[in-house]
Short mmCIF file of C-alpha atoms in Angstrom, two decimals:
data_model
loop_
_atom_site.label_atom_id
_atom_site.label_comp_id
_atom_site.label_asym_id
_atom_site.label_seq_id
_atom_site.Cartn_x
_atom_site.Cartn_y
_atom_site.Cartn_z
CA MET A 1 -116.89 40.49 40.41
CA SER A 2 -116.92 37.03 41.92
CA GLY A 3 -120.59 37.49 42.74
CA GLU A 4 -121.28 38.22 39.06
CA ILE A 5 -119.37 35.09 37.99
CA ILE A 6 -121.40 32.91 40.39
CA SER A 7 -124.60 34.46 39.09
CA ASN A 8 -123.65 33.72 35.48
CA GLU A 9 -122.77 30.14 36.40
CA GLN A 10 -126.11 29.76 38.13
CA ARG A 11 -127.93 31.16 35.11
CA PHE A 12 -126.04 28.73 32.86
CA HIS A 13 -126.99 25.84 35.14
CA VAL A 14 -130.63 26.92 35.13
CA SER A 15 -130.73 27.27 31.35
CA LYS A 16 -129.05 23.89 30.96
CA CYS A 17 -131.36 21.99 33.32
CA PHE A 18 -134.59 24.00 33.17
CA ASP A 19 -136.84 25.49 30.51
CA ASP A 20 -137.97 29.11 30.35
CA ASP A 21 -140.94 28.33 32.63
CA GLY A 22 -138.73 26.96 35.41
CA ARG A 23 -139.66 23.32 34.77
CA LEU A 24 -137.16 20.57 34.08
CA LYS A 25 -135.93 20.51 30.49
CA ARG A 26 -138.38 18.83 28.17
CA THR A 27 -136.81 16.07 26.09
CA GLY A 28 -139.51 15.27 23.50
CA THR A 29 -138.61 15.16 19.81
CA VAL A 30 -140.38 14.72 16.47
CA TRP A 31 -140.10 10.96 17.00
CA THR A 32 -141.52 10.80 20.53
CA ALA A 33 -144.32 13.20 19.57
CA SER A 34 -145.05 11.04 16.50
CA ALA A 35 -145.15 7.94 18.73
CA HIS A 36 -147.65 9.67 21.04
CA ILE A 37 -149.80 10.72 18.06
CA ILE A 38 -149.72 7.30 16.41
CA THR A 39 -150.64 5.69 19.74
CA ALA A 40 -153.56 8.10 20.07
CA VAL A 41 -154.69 7.95 16.41
CA ILE A 42 -154.15 4.35 15.28
CA GLY A 43 -156.39 2.83 17.88
CA SER A 44 -158.45 -0.28 17.49
CA GLY A 45 -160.76 1.93 15.40
CA ILE A 46 -158.66 0.97 12.38
CA LEU A 47 -160.27 -2.47 12.55
CA SER A 48 -163.69 -1.00 11.68
CA LEU A 49 -162.47 0.85 8.59
CA ALA A 50 -163.22 -2.08 6.26
CA TRP A 51 -166.82 -1.98 7.57
CA ALA A 52 -166.93 1.81 7.14
CA THR A 53 -165.63 1.51 3.58
CA ALA A 54 -168.25 -1.16 2.88
CA GLN A 55 -171.01 1.30 3.85
CA LEU A 56 -169.64 4.09 1.63
CA GLY A 57 -168.26 2.18 -1.36
CA TRP A 58 -165.13 2.39 -3.47
CA ILE A 59 -165.55 6.06 -4.37
CA ALA A 60 -166.73 7.71 -1.15
CA GLY A 61 -164.79 5.47 1.27
CA PRO A 62 -161.20 6.31 0.21
CA THR A 63 -162.21 9.91 -0.59
CA VAL A 64 -163.55 10.49 2.93
CA MET A 65 -160.39 8.99 4.47
CA LEU A 66 -158.17 11.30 2.42
CA LEU A 67 -160.38 14.28 3.21
CA PHE A 68 -160.19 13.70 6.95
CA SER A 69 -156.43 13.26 6.81
CA PHE A 70 -156.11 16.75 5.26
CA VAL A 71 -158.57 18.25 7.76
CA THR A 72 -156.73 16.63 10.68
CA CYS A 73 -153.35 17.90 9.51
CA TYR A 74 -154.65 21.41 8.98
CA THR A 75 -156.65 21.84 12.18
CA SER A 76 -153.82 20.25 14.18
CA SER A 77 -151.39 22.82 12.79
CA LEU A 78 -153.80 25.58 13.87
CA LEU A 79 -154.00 24.12 17.36
CA ALA A 80 -150.22 23.63 17.57
CA SER A 81 -149.80 27.37 16.93
CA CYS A 82 -151.78 28.05 20.12
CA TYR A 83 -149.36 26.27 22.50
CA ARG A 84 -147.68 29.62 23.24
CA SER A 85 -149.60 32.84 23.64
CA GLY A 86 -148.17 35.79 21.73
CA ASP A 87 -144.68 35.05 20.47
CA PRO A 88 -144.43 31.50 19.00
CA VAL A 89 -140.91 31.06 20.43
CA ALA A 90 -140.87 32.96 23.74
CA GLY A 91 -144.57 33.46 24.56
CA LYS A 92 -146.30 32.08 27.64
CA ARG A 93 -146.82 28.32 27.48
CA ASN A 94 -150.27 26.77 27.66
CA TYR A 95 -149.82 23.35 29.25
CA THR A 96 -153.28 21.99 28.45
CA TYR A 97 -156.04 22.43 25.87
CA MET A 98 -158.13 24.31 28.48
CA GLU A 99 -155.28 26.73 29.21
CA ALA A 100 -154.92 27.46 25.49
CA VAL A 101 -158.65 28.23 25.26
CA LYS A 102 -158.44 30.39 28.39
CA ALA A 103 -155.48 32.38 27.04
CA ASN A 104 -157.03 32.99 23.62
CA LEU A 105 -160.81 32.99 24.10
CA GLY A 106 -161.54 33.12 27.84
CA GLY A 107 -164.99 33.40 29.38
CA CYS A 108 -167.42 30.50 29.61
CA LYS A 109 -165.78 28.84 26.61
CA VAL A 110 -163.05 27.52 28.93
CA LYS A 111 -165.56 25.57 31.04
CA ILE A 112 -167.39 24.32 27.94
CA CYS A 113 -164.11 23.14 26.44
CA GLY A 114 -163.09 21.39 29.68
CA ALA A 115 -166.43 19.62 30.06
CA ILE A 116 -166.38 18.36 26.46
CA GLN A 117 -162.71 17.36 26.56
CA TYR A 118 -162.81 15.41 29.81
CA MET A 119 -166.16 13.73 29.06
CA ASN A 120 -164.69 12.55 25.77
CA LEU A 121 -161.50 11.31 27.40
CA PHE A 122 -163.58 9.45 29.98
CA GLY A 123 -165.68 7.89 27.23
CA VAL A 124 -162.60 6.93 25.21
CA ALA A 125 -161.07 5.25 28.28
CA ILE A 126 -164.21 3.13 28.69
CA GLY A 127 -164.22 2.38 24.95
CA TYR A 128 -160.62 1.15 25.21
CA THR A 129 -161.60 -1.17 28.07
CA ILE A 130 -164.36 -2.68 25.93
CA ALA A 131 -162.12 -3.01 22.86
CA ALA A 132 -159.29 -4.65 24.84
CA SER A 133 -161.65 -7.13 26.50
CA ILE A 134 -163.13 -8.09 23.12
CA SER A 135 -159.64 -8.76 21.74
CA MET A 136 -158.73 -10.86 24.79
CA ALA A 137 -161.95 -12.83 24.41
CA ALA A 138 -161.23 -13.22 20.69
CA VAL A 139 -157.98 -15.05 21.48
CA ASN A 140 -159.88 -17.50 23.69
CA ARG A 141 -162.64 -17.88 21.12
CA SER A 142 -160.18 -18.38 18.27
CA ASN A 143 -158.49 -21.22 20.13
CA CYS A 144 -161.91 -22.70 21.01
CA PHE A 145 -162.93 -22.64 17.33
CA HIS A 146 -159.66 -24.27 16.35
CA ASP A 147 -159.89 -27.02 18.98
CA SER A 148 -163.54 -27.83 18.16
CA HIS A 149 -163.02 -27.51 14.39
CA ALA A 150 -165.62 -24.70 14.37
CA LYS A 151 -168.34 -27.01 15.77
CA ASN A 152 -168.63 -25.16 19.09
CA PRO A 153 -170.20 -21.64 18.98
CA CYS A 154 -167.77 -20.70 21.80
CA HIS A 155 -169.86 -17.97 23.44
CA ILE A 156 -167.68 -16.05 25.86
CA SER A 157 -168.35 -13.27 28.36
CA SER A 158 -165.98 -10.32 28.14
CA THR A 159 -166.41 -9.45 31.86
CA PRO A 160 -163.35 -11.38 33.18
CA TYR A 161 -161.20 -9.75 30.50
CA MET A 162 -162.42 -6.30 31.48
CA LEU A 163 -161.28 -7.06 35.02
CA ALA A 164 -157.88 -8.17 33.70
CA PHE A 165 -157.49 -4.99 31.65
CA GLY A 166 -158.56 -2.96 34.66
CA GLY A 167 -155.83 -4.62 36.72
CA MET A 168 -153.22 -3.58 34.14
CA GLY A 169 -154.73 -0.09 34.14
CA VAL A 170 -154.31 0.23 37.92
CA LEU A 171 -150.63 -0.70 37.63
CA PHE A 172 -149.69 1.57 34.72
CA SER A 173 -151.85 4.47 35.91
CA GLN A 174 -149.24 5.12 38.59
CA ILE A 175 -146.87 6.52 35.93
CA PRO A 176 -146.68 10.07 37.36
CA ASP A 177 -147.17 12.24 34.28
CA PHE A 178 -147.24 12.60 30.50
CA ASN A 179 -143.48 13.16 30.24
CA GLN A 180 -142.80 9.66 31.54
CA THR A 181 -145.07 7.81 29.11
CA SER A 182 -142.82 8.11 26.03
CA TRP A 183 -141.51 4.55 26.34
CA LEU A 184 -145.08 3.25 26.69
CA SER A 185 -146.15 5.17 23.58
CA VAL A 186 -143.22 3.77 21.58
CA VAL A 187 -144.21 0.21 22.55
CA ALA A 188 -147.89 0.93 21.85
CA ALA A 189 -147.09 2.47 18.45
CA ALA A 190 -145.04 -0.62 17.54
CA MET A 191 -147.98 -2.82 18.56
CA SER A 192 -150.39 -0.79 16.41
CA PHE A 193 -148.14 -1.26 13.39
CA THR A 194 -147.97 -5.00 14.14
CA TYR A 195 -151.70 -5.71 14.24
CA SER A 196 -152.40 -3.28 11.40
CA SER A 197 -149.83 -5.08 9.25
CA ILE A 198 -151.27 -8.48 10.15
CA GLY A 199 -154.80 -7.35 9.32
CA LEU A 200 -153.58 -5.87 6.03
CA ALA A 201 -151.65 -9.03 5.15
CA LEU A 202 -154.68 -11.23 5.89
CA GLY A 203 -156.83 -8.99 3.69
CA ILE A 204 -154.33 -9.22 0.81
CA PHE A 205 -154.09 -13.01 1.14
CA LYS A 206 -157.88 -13.29 1.19
CA VAL A 207 -158.13 -11.28 -2.03
CA ALA A 208 -155.37 -13.37 -3.61
CA GLU A 209 -157.13 -16.57 -2.50
CA THR A 210 -160.49 -15.64 -4.04
CA GLY A 211 -158.91 -13.87 -7.01
CA GLN A 212 -161.41 -11.01 -6.96
CA PHE A 213 -161.98 -7.56 -5.52
CA ARG A 214 -165.38 -7.53 -3.87
CA GLY A 215 -167.48 -4.45 -3.23
CA SER A 216 -169.22 -1.81 -5.30
CA LEU A 217 -168.86 1.89 -6.11
CA THR A 218 -171.75 2.89 -3.82
CA GLY A 219 -171.23 0.50 -0.90
CA ILE A 220 -173.54 -2.04 0.73
CA SER A 221 -176.56 -2.81 -1.44
CA ILE A 222 -180.20 -2.07 -0.68
CA GLY A 223 -181.61 -5.54 -0.12
CA VAL A 224 -178.72 -6.66 2.04
CA VAL A 225 -179.92 -3.86 4.31
CA SER A 226 -183.03 -1.70 4.23
CA GLU A 227 -182.99 1.86 2.89
CA THR A 228 -183.29 3.28 6.41
CA GLU A 229 -180.47 1.08 7.72
CA LYS A 230 -178.33 2.10 4.75
CA ILE A 231 -178.70 5.76 5.79
CA TRP A 232 -177.88 5.08 9.46
CA ARG A 233 -174.89 2.92 8.52
CA THR A 234 -173.57 5.62 6.17
CA LEU A 235 -173.74 8.18 8.96
CA GLN A 236 -172.03 5.78 11.36
CA ALA A 237 -169.29 5.16 8.80
CA LEU A 238 -168.61 8.90 8.50
CA GLY A 239 -168.30 9.05 12.27
CA GLU A 240 -166.01 6.00 12.43
CA ILE A 241 -163.59 7.57 9.93
CA ALA A 242 -163.75 11.05 11.49
CA PHE A 243 -163.00 9.76 14.98
CA ALA A 244 -160.30 7.40 13.69
CA TYR A 245 -158.19 10.47 12.88
CA SER A 246 -159.03 12.66 15.87
CA TYR A 247 -156.41 13.27 18.57
CA SER A 248 -156.95 16.98 19.25
CA LEU A 249 -158.11 16.03 22.76
CA ILE A 250 -154.50 15.58 23.85
CA LEU A 251 -152.54 17.53 21.21
CA ILE A 252 -151.49 20.39 23.51
CA GLU A 253 -150.51 17.90 26.24
CA ILE A 254 -148.30 16.04 23.73
CA GLN A 255 -146.78 19.32 22.55
CA ASN A 256 -145.92 20.20 26.15
CA THR A 257 -143.41 17.32 26.19
CA ILE A 258 -141.37 18.70 23.25
CA LYS A 259 -137.98 20.35 23.76
CA SER A 260 -136.95 23.61 22.11
CA PRO A 261 -135.35 25.01 20.03
CA PRO A 262 -136.68 24.72 17.37
CA SER A 263 -140.05 26.04 18.47
CA GLU A 264 -142.52 23.48 19.83
CA SER A 265 -145.11 24.38 17.17
CA GLN A 266 -142.60 23.74 14.38
CA THR A 267 -141.70 20.32 15.80
CA MET A 268 -145.35 19.45 16.45
CA LYS A 269 -146.37 20.30 12.90
CA LYS A 270 -143.64 18.02 11.53
CA ALA A 271 -144.72 15.23 13.89
CA THR A 272 -148.36 15.68 12.85
CA LEU A 273 -147.54 15.56 9.15
CA LEU A 274 -145.36 12.47 9.60
CA SER A 275 -147.74 10.53 11.83
CA VAL A 276 -150.95 11.41 9.95
CA SER A 277 -149.29 10.53 6.61
CA VAL A 278 -148.22 7.12 7.95
CA THR A 279 -151.64 6.64 9.52
CA THR A 280 -153.44 7.48 6.27
CA VAL A 281 -151.41 4.94 4.29
CA PHE A 282 -152.34 2.24 6.81
CA TYR A 283 -155.98 3.32 6.92
CA MET A 284 -156.33 3.32 3.15
CA LEU A 285 -154.69 -0.07 2.70
CA PHE A 286 -156.48 -1.64 5.66
CA GLY A 287 -159.93 -0.30 4.79
CA CYS A 288 -159.66 -1.01 1.08
CA PHE A 289 -158.20 -4.52 1.28
CA GLY A 290 -160.63 -5.47 4.03
CA TYR A 291 -163.51 -4.32 1.85
CA ALA A 292 -162.04 -6.04 -1.21
CA ALA A 293 -161.78 -9.28 0.77
CA PHE A 294 -165.32 -9.34 2.21
CA GLY A 295 -167.40 -6.83 0.26
CA ASP A 296 -170.81 -6.13 1.82
CA LEU A 297 -170.10 -8.74 4.52
CA ALA A 298 -167.10 -6.90 5.98
CA PRO A 299 -167.33 -7.32 9.80
CA LYS A 300 -167.44 -4.35 12.18
CA ASN A 301 -164.11 -5.51 13.62
CA LEU A 302 -161.87 -7.22 11.09
CA LEU A 303 -159.93 -9.30 13.64
CA THR A 304 -162.42 -9.91 16.44
CA GLY A 305 -165.47 -10.17 14.16
CA PHE A 306 -163.88 -13.30 12.71
CA GLY A 307 -163.60 -12.23 9.17
CA PHE A 308 -160.44 -14.33 9.50
CA TYR A 309 -160.19 -17.67 11.30
CA ASN A 310 -156.88 -18.96 10.00
CA PRO A 311 -154.06 -19.05 10.59
CA PHE A 312 -155.53 -18.87 14.09
CA TRP A 313 -152.14 -18.27 15.74
CA LEU A 314 -151.57 -15.17 13.58
CA VAL A 315 -155.02 -13.84 14.48
CA ASP A 316 -154.15 -14.48 18.14
CA ILE A 317 -150.91 -12.49 17.81
CA ALA A 318 -152.81 -9.63 16.23
CA ASN A 319 -155.36 -9.52 19.05
CA ILE A 320 -152.65 -9.73 21.72
CA THR A 321 -150.86 -6.75 20.16
CA ILE A 322 -154.19 -4.85 20.11
CA VAL A 323 -154.44 -5.36 23.88
CA LEU A 324 -150.84 -4.22 24.43
CA HIS A 325 -151.48 -1.15 22.28
CA LEU A 326 -154.64 -0.28 24.19
CA VAL A 327 -152.80 -0.51 27.51
CA GLY A 328 -150.60 2.37 26.30
CA ALA A 329 -153.42 4.24 24.59
CA TYR A 330 -155.52 4.08 27.78
CA GLN A 331 -152.74 5.70 29.82
CA LEU A 332 -152.11 8.34 27.16
CA THR A 333 -155.81 9.21 27.15
CA CYS A 334 -156.17 9.32 30.93
CA GLN A 335 -153.09 11.40 31.78
CA PRO A 336 -154.82 14.77 31.10
CA ILE A 337 -157.68 13.76 33.44
CA PHE A 338 -155.23 12.62 36.12
CA ALA A 339 -153.24 15.85 35.86
CA PHE A 340 -156.35 18.04 35.96
CA VAL A 341 -157.76 16.46 39.13
CA GLU A 342 -154.40 16.32 40.93
CA LYS A 343 -153.54 19.92 40.08
CA HIS A 344 -156.86 21.21 41.41
CA ALA A 345 -156.69 19.04 44.54
CA ALA A 346 -153.22 20.44 45.31
CA ARG A 347 -154.51 23.99 44.80
CA ILE A 348 -157.52 23.49 47.10
CA PHE A 349 -155.57 21.62 49.82
CA PRO A 350 -152.00 22.98 49.61
CA ARG A 351 -151.05 21.77 53.12
CA SER A 352 -152.40 18.23 52.85
CA ASN A 353 -149.65 15.60 53.10
CA PHE A 354 -152.05 13.01 51.67
CA ILE A 355 -152.39 15.03 48.46
CA ASN A 356 -148.98 16.68 48.11
CA LYS A 357 -146.34 14.59 49.86
CA GLU A 358 -144.29 12.06 47.89
CA TYR A 359 -142.51 9.08 49.43
CA ASP A 360 -139.40 7.56 47.86
CA ILE A 361 -139.78 3.82 47.23
CA THR A 362 -136.25 2.42 46.95
CA ALA A 363 -137.03 -1.32 47.00
CA LEU A 364 -136.55 -1.56 43.23
CA PRO A 365 -134.12 -3.59 41.07
CA ALA A 366 -130.63 -2.17 40.63
CA GLY A 367 -130.42 0.60 38.04
CA PHE A 368 -133.93 1.94 38.67
CA LYS A 369 -134.46 5.36 40.21
CA PRO A 370 -136.52 5.50 43.42
CA TYR A 371 -140.24 5.62 42.67
CA LYS A 372 -142.03 8.63 44.14
CA LEU A 373 -145.27 7.37 45.69
CA ASN A 374 -148.10 9.83 46.23
CA LEU A 375 -151.01 8.46 48.27
CA PHE A 376 -153.67 10.66 46.64
CA ARG A 377 -152.45 9.65 43.19
CA LEU A 378 -152.55 5.97 44.20
CA VAL A 379 -156.09 6.12 45.58
CA TRP A 380 -157.74 8.46 43.07
CA ARG A 381 -156.28 6.86 39.96
CA THR A 382 -157.20 3.40 41.22
CA VAL A 383 -160.78 4.58 41.80
CA PHE A 384 -160.88 6.07 38.30
CA VAL A 385 -159.72 2.80 36.70
CA VAL A 386 -162.26 0.85 38.73
CA ILE A 387 -165.06 3.14 37.50
CA THR A 388 -163.97 2.81 33.84
CA THR A 389 -163.96 -0.96 34.34
CA VAL A 390 -167.30 -1.36 36.11
CA ILE A 391 -169.29 0.81 33.66
CA PRO A 392 -168.50 -1.34 30.57
CA MET A 393 -169.20 -4.49 32.64
CA LEU A 394 -172.71 -3.14 33.27
CA MET A 395 -173.10 -1.62 29.79
CA PRO A 396 -170.97 -3.46 27.20
CA PHE A 397 -172.66 -1.35 24.50
CA PHE A 398 -171.03 1.78 25.99
CA ASP A 399 -168.86 2.10 22.87
CA ASN A 400 -172.02 3.48 21.21
CA VAL A 401 -172.27 6.02 24.04
CA SER A 402 -168.59 6.82 23.43
CA GLY A 403 -169.48 7.32 19.78
CA ILE A 404 -172.15 9.84 20.79
CA LEU A 405 -169.68 11.68 23.04
CA GLY A 406 -167.11 11.60 20.26
CA ALA A 407 -169.65 12.97 17.78
CA PHE A 408 -170.50 15.91 20.04
CA GLY A 409 -166.82 16.48 20.80
CA PHE A 410 -165.44 16.26 17.27
CA TRP A 411 -166.61 19.65 16.05
CA PRO A 412 -165.70 21.82 19.06
CA LEU A 413 -162.37 20.16 19.85
CA ALA A 414 -161.11 19.36 16.33
CA ALA A 415 -162.47 22.41 14.50
CA TYR A 416 -164.27 25.18 16.40
CA PHE A 417 -161.77 25.94 19.18
CA PRO A 418 -158.63 25.55 16.98
CA VAL A 419 -160.16 27.84 14.34
CA GLU A 420 -161.37 30.47 16.81
CA MET A 421 -158.09 30.50 18.76
CA TYR A 422 -156.06 30.78 15.57
CA ILE A 423 -158.22 33.69 14.36
CA VAL A 424 -157.68 35.53 17.66
CA GLN A 425 -153.97 34.78 17.85
CA LYS A 426 -153.22 35.79 14.26
CA LYS A 427 -155.69 38.71 14.41
CA ILE A 428 -157.44 37.61 11.20
CA PRO A 429 -159.99 40.30 10.17
CA LYS A 430 -163.65 39.30 10.30
CA TRP A 431 -165.18 38.61 6.86
CA SER A 432 -161.76 38.43 5.22
CA SER A 433 -161.31 35.58 2.70
CA LYS A 434 -159.20 33.59 5.19
CA TRP A 435 -161.75 34.12 7.98
CA ILE A 436 -164.59 32.93 5.72
CA CYS A 437 -162.62 29.81 4.64
CA LEU A 438 -161.86 28.92 8.26
CA GLN A 439 -165.51 29.33 9.26
CA MET A 440 -166.61 27.16 6.32
CA LEU A 441 -164.25 24.43 7.52
CA SER A 442 -165.74 24.71 11.02
CA VAL A 443 -169.31 24.48 9.69
CA ALA A 444 -168.43 21.43 7.56
CA CYS A 445 -167.06 19.66 10.67
CA LEU A 446 -170.23 20.61 12.57
CA ILE A 447 -172.35 18.91 9.90
CA ILE A 448 -170.18 15.77 10.17
CA SER A 449 -170.60 15.79 13.97
CA ILE A 450 -174.40 16.02 13.72
CA ALA A 451 -174.51 13.21 11.14
CA ALA A 452 -172.23 10.98 13.20
CA ALA A 453 -174.27 11.63 16.36
CA ALA A 454 -177.44 10.56 14.55
CA GLY A 455 -175.76 7.34 13.42
CA ALA A 456 -174.41 6.66 16.92
CA PHE A 457 -177.88 7.15 18.47
CA ALA A 458 -179.31 4.68 15.94
CA GLY A 459 -176.61 2.14 16.82
CA LEU A 460 -177.30 2.59 20.55
CA ALA A 461 -181.03 2.08 20.04
CA MET A 462 -180.41 -1.20 18.18
CA ASN A 463 -178.03 -2.48 20.87
CA LEU A 464 -180.44 -1.68 23.70
CA LYS A 465 -183.01 -4.07 22.21
CA ASP A 466 -180.83 -7.13 22.95
CA TYR A 467 -179.06 -5.84 26.08
CA LYS A 468 -178.45 -8.37 28.87
CA PRO A 469 -175.87 -7.40 31.53
CA PHE A 470 -173.15 -9.90 32.53
CA GLN A 471 -174.28 -12.38 29.88
CA PRO A 472 -171.92 -13.99 27.32
CA ASN A 473 -171.79 -11.20 24.75
CA TYR A 474 -169.25 -12.46 22.29
#
């Protein structure tokens, strides 16, 4: 009898401290998941939405933004349903996007998914390094303009700022896993709201100052650009808006931080609806007021392209918050790559102390838990950050390459795999009305991906003409 009582107590302790998969209790909520999503979605890409709207015009611009918000919400809900295989409450957990594909589709599709996902994450990490360095350089350039009363062109190289961002990346990359990045995501989300609000406010004040809404129903005029350039810019704009909403790359990893009950898919769907709704409001206001303020001359980056010069201190604050946001977004993006490499290294070398052993670092301020240092994690993550810093130093136009990777990744990761996994999981009959609708959605996203890839290739070709490594590029 006493043995039975001890067993029940042990089971209670296990259920209280551990989840059904034997891992420590997850603590994520709607709010932490929303913070992760907002950090991933509202990146510095929001700053190009005024430019994207300028290419499409007053009708197509807002319409496309609304359309992608609906598509993102819907495909994200499909993907969230694939976190558990079988039963949505008690089924086997899939900890990563690749595991979800393996459980539902299997075969070579798992390797294809992994290659696309991790190439995109790698490209996004490099894109964040470029964006952060441009914002840091913009602070310096803004102050230079102010001090010289706009008489000095203030050409600045972004290379030193890439090194600075890389240094921050090395430090924060030692956060062990996704579950411990919630505080960083909350800070990053707050920063994204700050610079988005500043950019929106500057756009509103600019419109109020001029007393007119600039722009046209069809976007930038032929004459300002050639007919061919108009086509390429329109395709690029579609890509900018599509990728501004995409976070499917890390959706399953975010969902794996959520506690239950209620079911993780239910919480994730609420978080998606909340965060995408907030994001869409910001995107619409930011894109529309930026276009209204500058019309056809809307810069590619509303804060670093110097659409606004004054008040210079407010522009500086906005760019500083962009950098702080990108520090968090970089870590959020890289965690799936870190986890993938470390998991496979531990599986291949299970007896290696270098890879598996953790050392407690207790020389920390009072109140902090000992930090668990892993030598492999320290070395490999540092090498990864160095690589994502050196590549943009050699190729500052790599954001166009990232755009190409994003274009090729948008359809499979945001549409094809979620749709196919959902069809398998829910056993939707082939050629049924629901199956046809889902396939039509997938094909529409494929067309967008092809169009965006064409625009990104055109942008890369134009940048290569004037490419000079390590030269002042801003």
